[in-house]
XYZ file of C-alpha atoms in Angstrom:
487
model
C 118.861 143.719 113.187
C 119.074 141.514 110.107
C 122.119 139.240 109.795
C 124.340 139.076 106.727
C 123.371 136.294 104.337
C 125.500 133.161 104.628
C 127.702 131.766 101.891
C 125.657 128.592 101.386
C 122.478 130.089 99.999
C 124.386 132.742 98.113
C 126.260 129.943 96.314
C 122.894 128.410 95.419
C 121.155 131.625 94.377
C 124.066 132.754 92.181
C 123.796 129.629 90.034
C 124.207 130.437 86.354
C 121.358 128.142 85.390
C 117.939 127.891 87.021
C 115.224 125.539 85.816
C 111.756 126.626 86.931
C 109.222 123.921 87.657
C 106.011 125.551 86.453
C 107.010 128.078 83.809
C 109.512 125.800 82.116
C 111.814 128.733 81.457
C 115.566 128.763 81.937
C 116.591 131.871 83.833
C 120.081 132.897 82.710
C 119.896 135.881 85.078
C 119.058 138.227 82.262
C 117.031 140.277 84.755
C 120.066 142.142 86.044
C 117.815 144.606 87.837
C 116.867 141.821 90.270
C 119.485 140.333 92.619
C 119.352 136.562 92.329
C 118.536 136.045 96.003
C 115.645 138.472 95.730
C 114.503 136.648 92.591
C 114.269 133.419 94.603
C 112.055 134.960 97.254
C 109.922 136.862 94.739
C 109.431 134.274 91.994
C 110.227 130.856 93.490
C 109.796 130.720 97.279
C 106.482 128.976 98.187
C 105.379 129.331 94.536
C 107.049 126.660 92.400
C 109.783 124.005 92.357
C 113.141 124.989 90.897
C 116.507 123.402 90.175
C 119.679 125.404 90.752
C 122.664 124.105 88.798
C 125.623 125.370 90.817
C 128.421 124.162 88.511
C 130.370 127.212 87.276
C 131.409 126.093 83.800
C 129.748 124.407 80.866
C 132.031 121.401 80.627
C 130.305 118.139 79.843
C 132.831 116.378 82.054
C 131.374 116.250 85.572
C 134.848 115.926 87.094
C 135.946 119.267 85.625
C 133.039 121.283 86.963
C 133.549 123.748 89.791
C 130.902 123.450 92.497
C 131.221 126.312 94.976
C 128.590 124.949 97.368
C 130.322 121.584 97.754
C 133.718 123.271 97.962
C 132.482 125.401 100.862
C 130.927 122.405 102.634
C 132.964 119.421 101.359
C 132.002 115.846 102.231
C 133.538 112.538 101.167
C 132.575 108.908 101.720
C 134.589 108.801 104.944
C 132.478 111.694 106.266
C 129.306 109.796 105.415
C 130.677 106.776 107.269
C 131.336 108.986 110.316
C 127.778 110.334 110.055
C 126.318 106.821 110.048
C 128.550 105.653 112.895
C 127.610 108.587 115.122
C 123.887 108.103 114.505
C 124.157 104.374 115.243
C 126.124 104.953 118.454
C 123.646 107.573 119.642
C 120.833 105.102 119.084
C 122.668 102.358 121.002
C 123.382 104.761 123.873
C 119.986 106.483 124.107
C 117.474 104.408 122.175
C 116.426 107.551 120.288
C 116.473 108.493 116.578
C 117.734 105.268 114.992
C 118.993 105.201 111.404
C 116.104 104.229 109.118
C 116.385 101.482 106.503
C 114.266 101.092 103.362
C 114.395 98.152 100.945
C 113.123 99.281 97.520
C 110.843 101.868 99.136
C 109.546 99.546 101.884
C 110.561 100.408 105.473
C 112.464 97.675 107.311
C 110.407 97.027 110.447
C 112.843 94.787 112.351
C 116.282 96.406 111.851
C 117.576 95.269 115.246
C 117.088 91.609 114.417
C 118.290 91.840 110.819
C 121.242 94.191 111.123
C 121.615 95.139 114.810
C 120.494 98.548 113.446
C 123.961 98.878 111.909
C 123.666 101.125 108.808
C 126.763 99.596 107.200
C 125.305 96.093 107.449
C 121.974 97.361 106.117
C 123.609 99.087 103.151
C 125.501 95.909 102.214
C 122.118 94.206 101.950
C 120.876 96.808 99.448
C 118.986 99.110 101.814
C 118.640 102.854 101.503
C 119.756 104.624 104.685
C 117.981 107.707 106.056
C 119.445 109.765 108.894
C 117.043 112.274 110.435
C 118.489 115.426 111.988
C 121.843 114.673 110.411
C 123.040 118.130 111.520
C 123.303 116.589 115.010
C 125.526 113.769 113.724
C 128.174 115.395 111.533
C 129.981 118.764 111.902
C 129.952 119.667 108.180
C 126.173 119.295 107.994
C 125.905 121.229 111.262
C 127.934 124.086 109.739
C 125.789 124.006 106.577
C 122.570 124.345 108.590
C 124.047 127.090 110.749
C 125.035 128.998 107.615
C 121.605 128.574 106.002
C 119.982 129.993 109.142
C 121.412 133.343 108.113
C 118.944 133.187 105.204
C 116.036 131.128 106.567
C 114.649 131.391 110.123
C 115.489 127.786 111.093
C 116.575 124.649 109.256
C 117.601 121.076 109.969
C 118.902 118.290 107.736
C 118.001 114.721 106.824
C 120.287 112.618 104.623
C 119.514 109.852 102.127
C 121.929 107.228 100.808
C 120.382 105.083 98.070
C 122.119 102.183 96.289
C 122.166 101.973 92.497
C 118.948 100.706 90.909
C 116.818 101.564 93.944
C 114.739 104.189 95.718
C 114.320 105.129 99.359
C 110.656 106.082 99.806
C 107.491 106.041 97.727
C 105.844 109.130 96.207
C 104.755 111.572 98.900
C 104.387 115.238 99.828
C 105.949 117.014 102.816
C 104.621 119.564 105.286
C 107.767 121.684 104.899
C 109.720 123.409 102.143
C 113.001 121.664 101.317
C 116.307 122.228 99.571
C 117.666 118.943 98.209
C 121.469 119.203 97.945
C 122.958 116.445 95.776
C 126.390 115.455 97.088
C 127.354 112.130 95.444
C 126.049 110.333 92.400
C 122.967 111.218 90.396
C 119.300 110.935 91.228
C 116.199 111.109 89.061
C 113.266 113.099 90.432
C 109.628 113.174 89.449
C 107.858 116.273 90.778
C 104.128 116.192 90.065
C 102.375 119.324 88.909
C 99.041 118.764 90.671
C 99.204 119.662 94.375
C 96.591 117.580 96.273
C 96.639 119.705 99.456
C 97.829 123.295 99.317
C 100.367 124.028 102.077
C 99.625 120.817 104.051
C 100.024 120.323 107.784
C 101.561 117.189 109.317
C 98.372 115.101 109.246
C 97.661 116.136 105.638
C 100.859 114.822 104.020
C 99.838 112.445 101.234
C 101.927 109.323 100.862
C 102.413 109.308 104.659
C 100.402 108.333 107.742
C 98.025 106.243 105.633
C 97.081 109.199 103.387
C 97.162 107.838 99.850
C 98.257 109.858 96.837
C 95.235 110.181 94.576
C 95.707 108.766 91.064
C 94.780 112.151 89.590
C 98.130 113.486 90.855
C 100.071 110.985 88.739
C 97.828 111.642 85.744
C 98.285 115.409 86.051
C 101.785 115.433 84.594
C 105.185 116.514 85.879
C 106.726 119.886 86.561
C 109.776 120.996 84.560
C 108.112 120.634 81.193
C 106.551 117.261 82.064
C 110.025 115.718 82.404
C 112.048 113.965 85.074
C 114.847 116.010 86.623
C 118.305 114.520 87.124
C 120.343 116.023 89.951
C 124.144 115.876 89.718
C 126.651 116.672 92.500
C 126.264 120.314 93.542
C 122.746 120.689 92.125
C 119.977 121.890 94.431
C 116.273 121.144 94.036
C 113.851 123.474 95.822
C 110.436 121.973 96.621
C 107.635 124.017 98.200
C 105.573 122.095 100.713
C 102.740 120.049 99.256
C 104.333 118.989 95.955
C 104.244 115.210 95.503
C 107.631 113.811 94.512
C 109.609 110.591 94.201
C 113.239 109.852 93.414
C 115.362 106.904 92.293
C 118.942 106.088 91.384
C 120.196 104.945 88.012
C 118.983 101.653 86.568
C 120.472 99.402 83.908
C 118.062 100.902 81.380
C 119.370 104.430 81.965
C 122.855 103.852 80.628
C 124.908 101.187 78.939
C 127.969 102.555 80.746
C 128.228 100.538 83.962
C 130.842 102.950 85.318
C 128.028 105.433 85.906
C 125.916 102.840 87.715
C 126.315 104.464 91.114
C 124.631 105.162 94.438
C 123.277 108.567 95.401
C 123.779 110.600 98.559
C 121.901 113.830 99.178
C 121.090 116.107 102.077
C 117.559 117.435 102.411
C 117.472 120.791 104.181
C 114.081 121.038 105.882
C 112.465 124.463 106.329
C 109.490 123.973 108.663
C 107.073 126.429 107.018
C 104.015 124.555 108.321
C 104.925 125.800 111.802
C 105.366 129.439 110.764
C 102.052 130.174 109.008
C 99.520 132.663 110.356
C 96.927 130.044 111.273
C 99.433 128.296 113.570
C 101.159 131.341 115.064
C 97.876 133.199 115.568
C 96.262 130.256 117.360
C 99.359 129.813 119.559
C 99.370 133.506 120.438
C 95.655 133.454 121.298
C 96.069 130.372 123.473
C 99.006 131.880 125.321
C 97.174 135.189 125.812
C 93.948 133.636 127.128
C 95.961 131.217 129.268
C 97.228 134.190 131.292
C 93.648 134.788 132.553
C 92.684 132.237 135.229
C 88.971 132.032 134.468
C 89.649 131.200 130.827
C 91.485 128.066 131.980
C 88.282 126.533 133.384
C 86.359 123.948 131.365
C 83.372 125.320 129.493
C 79.956 124.140 130.702
C 79.179 122.231 127.535
C 78.305 118.622 128.324
C 75.937 115.676 127.928
C 73.353 116.571 130.611
C 71.572 119.607 132.050
C 73.226 119.218 135.444
C 76.691 119.576 133.870
C 75.564 122.758 132.105
C 73.606 124.170 135.037
C 76.016 127.005 135.921
C 75.942 128.863 132.578
C 74.602 126.713 129.730
C 75.423 127.482 126.104
C 73.262 130.311 124.819
C 72.882 131.861 128.244
C 73.867 135.442 128.989
C 76.726 134.288 131.242
C 78.152 132.036 128.521
C 77.944 134.773 125.886
C 79.478 137.300 128.262
C 82.449 135.027 128.921
C 83.040 134.529 125.189
C 82.700 138.267 124.524
C 85.204 139.015 127.269
C 87.676 136.553 125.782
C 87.253 138.122 122.330
C 87.872 141.539 123.842
C 91.131 140.319 125.399
C 92.175 138.858 122.038
C 91.426 142.067 120.159
C 93.360 144.182 122.623
C 96.403 141.942 123.107
C 96.777 139.768 120.009
C 98.255 142.436 117.782
C 100.423 142.093 114.654
C 103.417 143.008 116.833
C 102.556 140.292 119.374
C 102.290 137.704 116.589
C 105.626 138.790 115.097
C 107.325 138.661 118.484
C 105.999 135.173 119.171
C 107.227 133.897 115.799
C 110.667 135.454 116.236
C 110.800 133.999 119.737
C 110.037 130.572 118.309
C 112.893 130.923 115.803
C 115.309 132.011 118.523
C 114.342 129.092 120.778
C 114.775 126.481 118.033
C 118.057 128.009 116.861
C 119.462 128.242 120.384
C 118.616 124.600 121.097
C 120.031 123.428 117.768
C 123.149 125.573 118.153
C 123.901 124.042 121.548
C 123.446 120.480 120.271
C 125.552 121.144 117.179
C 128.292 122.722 119.278
C 128.244 119.704 121.608
C 128.674 117.484 118.548
C 131.727 119.414 117.352
C 133.344 119.304 120.817
C 132.559 115.580 121.101
C 134.151 114.814 117.725
C 137.301 116.761 118.592
C 137.538 115.008 121.961
C 137.088 111.616 120.323
C 139.984 112.241 117.924
C 142.303 113.278 120.777
C 141.265 110.297 122.881
C 141.844 107.845 120.028
C 145.366 109.194 119.444
C 146.232 108.867 123.123
C 144.913 105.335 123.617
C 146.161 102.038 122.229
C 144.554 101.441 118.868
C 142.616 98.166 118.407
C 142.838 96.103 115.228
C 139.434 94.393 115.365
C 136.025 95.053 116.846
C 133.731 98.085 116.902
C 136.357 100.632 117.943
C 138.692 99.607 115.138
C 135.834 99.618 112.608
C 134.745 103.101 113.687
C 138.016 104.707 112.585
C 138.285 102.922 109.233
C 138.592 105.081 106.094
C 139.023 104.374 102.399
C 142.758 104.962 102.851
C 143.034 102.425 105.697
C 145.012 99.231 105.119
C 143.491 95.918 106.172
C 144.579 92.273 106.492
C 143.165 88.958 107.633
C 142.779 88.740 111.412
C 144.592 86.254 113.624
C 142.701 83.562 115.610
C 143.452 85.478 118.811
C 142.038 88.690 117.368
C 138.878 86.943 116.210
C 138.374 85.404 119.640
C 138.680 88.823 121.302
C 135.662 90.301 119.494
C 132.363 90.548 121.351
C 129.332 92.228 119.783
C 126.457 94.114 121.397
C 124.801 91.930 124.008
C 126.966 88.965 123.026
C 125.121 88.827 119.698
C 126.659 86.737 116.947
C 125.981 88.221 113.531
C 127.255 87.389 110.073
C 127.322 89.464 106.920
C 124.098 89.862 104.937
C 124.985 90.981 101.408
C 122.702 91.841 98.496
C 122.644 89.151 95.850
C 124.106 91.328 93.084
C 127.332 92.144 94.954
C 127.783 88.945 96.944
C 130.129 87.150 94.445
C 132.501 90.116 94.340
C 132.634 90.712 98.096
C 132.943 87.030 98.988
C 135.760 86.750 96.444
C 137.566 89.676 98.086
C 137.150 88.137 101.513
C 138.431 84.715 100.422
C 141.471 86.251 98.692
C 142.461 88.209 101.809
C 141.944 85.183 104.067
C 144.029 83.027 101.739
C 147.128 85.225 102.101
C 148.055 86.257 105.672
C 150.807 88.483 104.276
C 148.449 90.483 102.069
C 148.010 94.153 102.998
C 145.539 96.189 100.939
C 143.911 99.609 101.227
C 140.112 99.606 101.371
C 139.931 101.804 98.264
C 141.965 99.198 96.323
C 139.854 96.139 97.158
C 138.190 96.140 93.745
C 141.630 95.603 92.211
C 141.798 92.157 93.819
C 138.683 91.103 91.926
C 139.722 92.671 88.612
C 142.878 90.580 88.693
C 140.813 87.399 89.061
C 140.342 85.103 86.055
C 136.968 83.884 87.341
C 134.248 85.795 85.454
C 131.525 84.508 87.800
C 133.216 86.151 90.779
C 133.392 89.524 89.013
C 129.676 89.672 88.221
C 128.200 92.781 89.847
C 131.518 94.592 90.217
C 129.922 97.729 88.698
C 127.603 97.837 91.737
C 130.485 97.754 94.224
C 131.012 101.448 94.940
C 133.490 102.977 97.376
C 130.901 103.051 100.141
C 130.112 99.368 99.575
C 133.821 98.623 100.098
C 133.901 100.804 103.195
C 130.777 99.140 104.620
C 132.137 95.682 103.829
C 135.491 96.412 105.500
C 133.857 98.013 108.552
C 131.499 95.079 109.094
C 134.274 92.533 108.559
C 136.542 94.268 111.089
C 133.694 94.680 113.568
C 132.991 90.939 113.319
C 136.704 90.103 113.573
C 137.082 88.520 110.128
C 139.507 91.221 109.011
C 141.856 93.490 110.933
C 143.022 97.097 110.645
C 146.706 97.686 109.978
C 147.876 100.755 111.924
C 150.274 102.908 109.931
């Protein structure tokens, strides 16, 4: 039985404006005879890129727009901080799936030494942060993926946080279809019209694994009328597998209004179509079918010398008979129904495993909140930093509090801050340290700098976003320089 479609994709498909990547037409849903979801699967799915603008009014003011997708699955900067913290803790506990850091498109190869693999420290230094399988690190993303699995057979999520005037990864193509859901800020996308490998597999992804993107791709022009696409909060970009793309945040040249000079956070919903194609499922079904027959498990007598091939050399009647028998088994057992059942079984297995892990995450988060309420609440150190939000109030720490902080493995680590924001953040830190009576909410830290008469110390204030303040406060409390004030 088919399940009822979830609210997430319906919110996307019912967008009042669709921009098609290859035709260049704007679909205002004039084709009333076609349901919008059906239109996606008939005209867009695996055929061309498309942008779905989910805002429900035509206001030019972004703050006034209604975004049903983000209202159904709301996230704020505190949620993103929780996502990063959970991923980092999982890595420290298991050694698996660390947060990934990229500096201007270049992967950071020694994150443990530079930042203790702490995503907040890495972001302060101007890195983009990538969290793979983010649906296993935050409940809202887990719910989003669960909902989308009522439309697509199986999905998972990766997230990308990119500072202003930067980019996470270089131009590349993926071996999966994706839905890019823009959550915070704006991001510019270049989607190239020429597809170098149609429906690539993992080892065929250009821009990855040493596979270079041929220059002819860049010379072949862009989709969407040969223009860049700018995604705003609530917008969704659909990319079929194989399309080369690259993305970047706003630069100084894009706008003279520094208030719009902001970071970008988006969730990429991965739909693993490379694993669901006939060539893969058919070969898996054949292998499983022949593997049930013992004699087909034996090595074939094809080797470097006559002695190795003595039993039934290639070209012999025995060899041909064995191959013919295997083909007969395939023809009788590898039917369209068998292939369908194997593919559905694969979906069910992946969904069951993901569902269990996502449910464990939700239970773990609820347990953590109860435990934190019941226990004494620290003011400094990792535990205090982990519960910090934009609404939290902070102060300078006492000498005793600073002395009580011990980092992972006894490691001593200072703050590494990108050059553009260093004057502002160091000014904030010095002002808090200078007044032991000062109590200030994290979200209000910029106000300390704006009240300063020193123009040098306010340089770069337009680059200090809310998440920069949150990362700065978390790192400072973790190191013991600042302390959390419990309300």
